[in-house]
Amino acid sequence: MTQRTLVLVKPDGVQRGLTGQILARIEAKGYSLAELKHVTATREVLEQHYAEHQGKPFFEPLVEFMMSGPVVAAVVEGDRVIEGFRSLAGATEPTTAAPGTIRGDLGRDWGEKVQKNLVHGSDSPESAEREIGIWFG
Ligand code: DAT
Ligand code: MG
């Protein structure tokens, strides 16, 4: 069965006009966009989505950042897409993310308490199904 993952173009990506480039990289790799929507997240959705990070010093800055503007949420499909999209996205810190990745090519550090790194991608099949449920019901 084809795998699914939850991808978010975060508010920095949408605000900087990079949504098209980011989605184009996903499609160019060969994955399909099964669902797509433009939405401003609520605190409730973000507290569920980032539950694993509650209590960390960057949690509140992360939630505030993710509510600061609209995001583009997508369900992306393809064999091994969870691993494949994490590889396309690159490492969490855009300063050291490898060139060729979304974060490495398009992101940088802005000296803030939260890393603004353009995209989210689920990290396991369990996270993917949980996150798709949160964002797409
Ligand atoms: P990823 O998005 O690469 O899966 P994560 O799940 O560990 O990373 O963290 C969620 C987001 O929180 C991440 O995309 C950016 C931010 N973040 C993570 N660690 C951070 C840190 N040490 N300082 C600031 N922001 C951080
Ligand atoms: Mg994560």
Coordinates of C-alpha atoms and ligand atoms in Angstrom, one line a residue:
M1 CA 0.0 0.0 0.0
T2 CA 1.2 3.5 -0.9
Q3 CA 2.5 5.5 2.0
R4 CA 1.2 8.9 3.1
T5 CA 2.8 11.8 5.0
L6 CA 1.7 15.1 6.3
V7 CA 3.7 18.0 4.9
L8 CA 3.3 21.6 6.0
V9 CA 4.7 24.7 4.2
K10 CA 5.2 26.8 7.4
P11 CA 4.3 30.5 7.7
D12 CA 7.8 31.6 6.7
G13 CA 7.6 29.6 3.4
V14 CA 4.2 30.9 2.6
Q15 CA 5.1 34.5 3.5
R16 CA 8.3 34.4 1.5
G17 CA 6.4 33.2 -1.6
L18 CA 8.1 29.8 -1.7
T19 CA 5.1 27.5 -1.6
G20 CA 5.2 26.8 -5.4
Q21 CA 8.9 26.0 -5.3
I22 CA 8.5 23.7 -2.4
L23 CA 5.5 21.8 -3.9
A24 CA 7.3 21.6 -7.2
R25 CA 10.3 19.8 -5.5
I26 CA 7.9 17.3 -4.1
E27 CA 6.2 16.7 -7.4
A28 CA 9.5 16.7 -9.3
K29 CA 10.7 13.9 -7.0
G30 CA 7.7 11.9 -8.1
Y31 CA 5.3 12.1 -5.2
S32 CA 1.7 13.1 -5.5
L33 CA -0.3 15.7 -3.7
A34 CA -3.4 13.8 -2.5
E35 CA -4.8 16.7 -0.5
L36 CA -3.9 20.4 -0.3
K37 CA -5.2 23.3 1.7
H38 CA -4.3 26.9 2.8
V39 CA -5.2 27.4 6.4
T40 CA -4.3 29.4 9.5
A41 CA -3.7 27.0 12.4
T42 CA -5.2 27.4 15.8
R43 CA -3.3 26.9 19.1
E44 CA -5.4 23.8 19.7
V45 CA -4.3 22.1 16.4
L46 CA -0.7 23.1 17.0
E47 CA -0.6 21.8 20.6
Q48 CA -1.8 18.5 19.3
H49 CA 0.5 18.5 16.3
Y50 CA 3.6 19.4 18.4
A51 CA 2.6 17.4 21.6
E52 CA 6.0 15.7 21.7
H53 CA 7.7 19.1 22.2
Q54 CA 5.5 20.4 25.0
G55 CA 7.8 21.6 27.9
K56 CA 10.8 22.3 25.7
P57 CA 12.2 25.9 25.6
F58 CA 11.3 26.4 22.0
F59 CA 7.7 25.1 22.3
E60 CA 5.9 28.4 22.9
P61 CA 8.0 30.3 20.3
L62 CA 7.2 27.4 17.9
V63 CA 3.4 27.6 18.5
E64 CA 3.5 31.4 18.1
F65 CA 5.5 31.2 14.9
M66 CA 3.2 28.5 13.4
M67 CA 0.1 30.7 14.2
S68 CA 1.8 33.9 12.7
G69 CA 0.3 33.4 9.3
P70 CA -1.3 30.8 7.0
V71 CA 0.3 27.5 6.2
V72 CA -0.2 25.1 3.3
A73 CA -1.0 21.6 4.5
A74 CA -0.6 18.6 2.2
V75 CA -1.1 14.9 2.2
V76 CA 1.8 13.6 0.1
E77 CA 1.7 10.0 -1.3
G78 CA 4.3 7.6 -2.6
D79 CA 6.3 4.5 -1.6
R80 CA 8.7 5.4 1.3
V81 CA 7.5 9.1 1.1
I82 CA 8.0 9.6 4.8
E83 CA 11.7 9.0 4.6
G84 CA 11.9 10.5 1.1
F85 CA 10.3 13.8 2.1
R86 CA 12.5 14.1 5.3
S87 CA 15.5 13.7 3.0
L88 CA 14.2 16.4 0.6
A89 CA 13.5 18.7 3.5
G90 CA 17.0 18.4 5.1
A91 CA 18.2 18.8 8.7
T92 CA 16.2 20.8 11.2
E93 CA 18.7 23.7 11.4
P94 CA 18.7 25.5 8.0
T95 CA 22.2 26.8 8.6
T96 CA 23.7 23.3 8.5
A97 CA 21.1 21.5 6.4
A98 CA 22.8 20.2 3.3
P99 CA 22.7 22.2 0.1
G100 CA 20.2 20.6 -2.3
T101 CA 17.6 20.3 0.4
I102 CA 14.6 22.6 0.9
R103 CA 15.9 23.9 4.2
G104 CA 19.6 24.0 3.0
D105 CA 18.8 25.9 -0.2
L106 CA 16.0 28.2 0.9
G107 CA 16.4 28.6 4.7
R108 CA 18.7 30.4 7.1
D109 CA 18.9 31.3 10.8
W110 CA 17.1 34.5 11.7
G111 CA 18.4 34.8 15.3
E112 CA 15.1 33.8 16.9
K113 CA 14.1 31.4 19.7
V114 CA 12.6 29.0 17.1
Q115 CA 14.2 27.7 14.0
K116 CA 12.1 28.9 11.0
N117 CA 12.8 26.1 8.6
L118 CA 10.1 26.3 6.0
V119 CA 8.6 22.8 6.1
H120 CA 7.3 20.1 8.4
G121 CA 7.3 16.4 7.4
S122 CA 6.0 13.5 9.5
D123 CA 8.7 11.3 11.0
S124 CA 7.1 7.8 11.1
P125 CA 4.0 6.0 9.8
E126 CA 2.3 6.5 13.2
S127 CA 3.0 10.2 13.3
A128 CA 1.8 10.5 9.7
E129 CA -1.6 9.0 10.4
R130 CA -1.9 11.0 13.6
E131 CA -1.0 14.3 11.9
I132 CA -3.2 13.7 8.8
G133 CA -6.1 13.2 11.3
I134 CA -5.3 16.5 13.0
W135 CA -5.0 18.6 9.8
F136 CA -7.5 16.8 7.5
G137 CA -9.9 15.1 10.0
Ligands
DAT1 P1 11.8 18.5 12.5 O1 10.9 19.6 12.1 O2 13.1 18.5 11.8 O3 11.2 17.2 12.7 P2 11.6 18.7 15.5 O4 10.4 17.8 15.3 O5 12.7 18.2 16.4 O6 12.3 19.0 14.0 O7 11.2 20.1 16.0 C1 10.0 20.7 15.5 C2 10.4 22.2 15.1 O8 10.7 22.9 16.2 C3 11.5 22.3 14.1 O9 11.1 22.1 12.8 C4 12.1 23.7 14.4 C5 11.8 23.8 15.9 N1 13.0 23.4 16.7 C6 13.4 22.2 17.0 N2 14.5 22.2 17.8 C7 14.7 23.5 18.0 C8 15.7 24.1 18.8 N3 16.7 23.5 19.5 N4 15.7 25.5 18.8 C9 14.8 26.2 18.2 N5 13.8 25.6 17.4 C10 13.8 24.3 17.4
MG2 MG 9.6 16.6 13.9

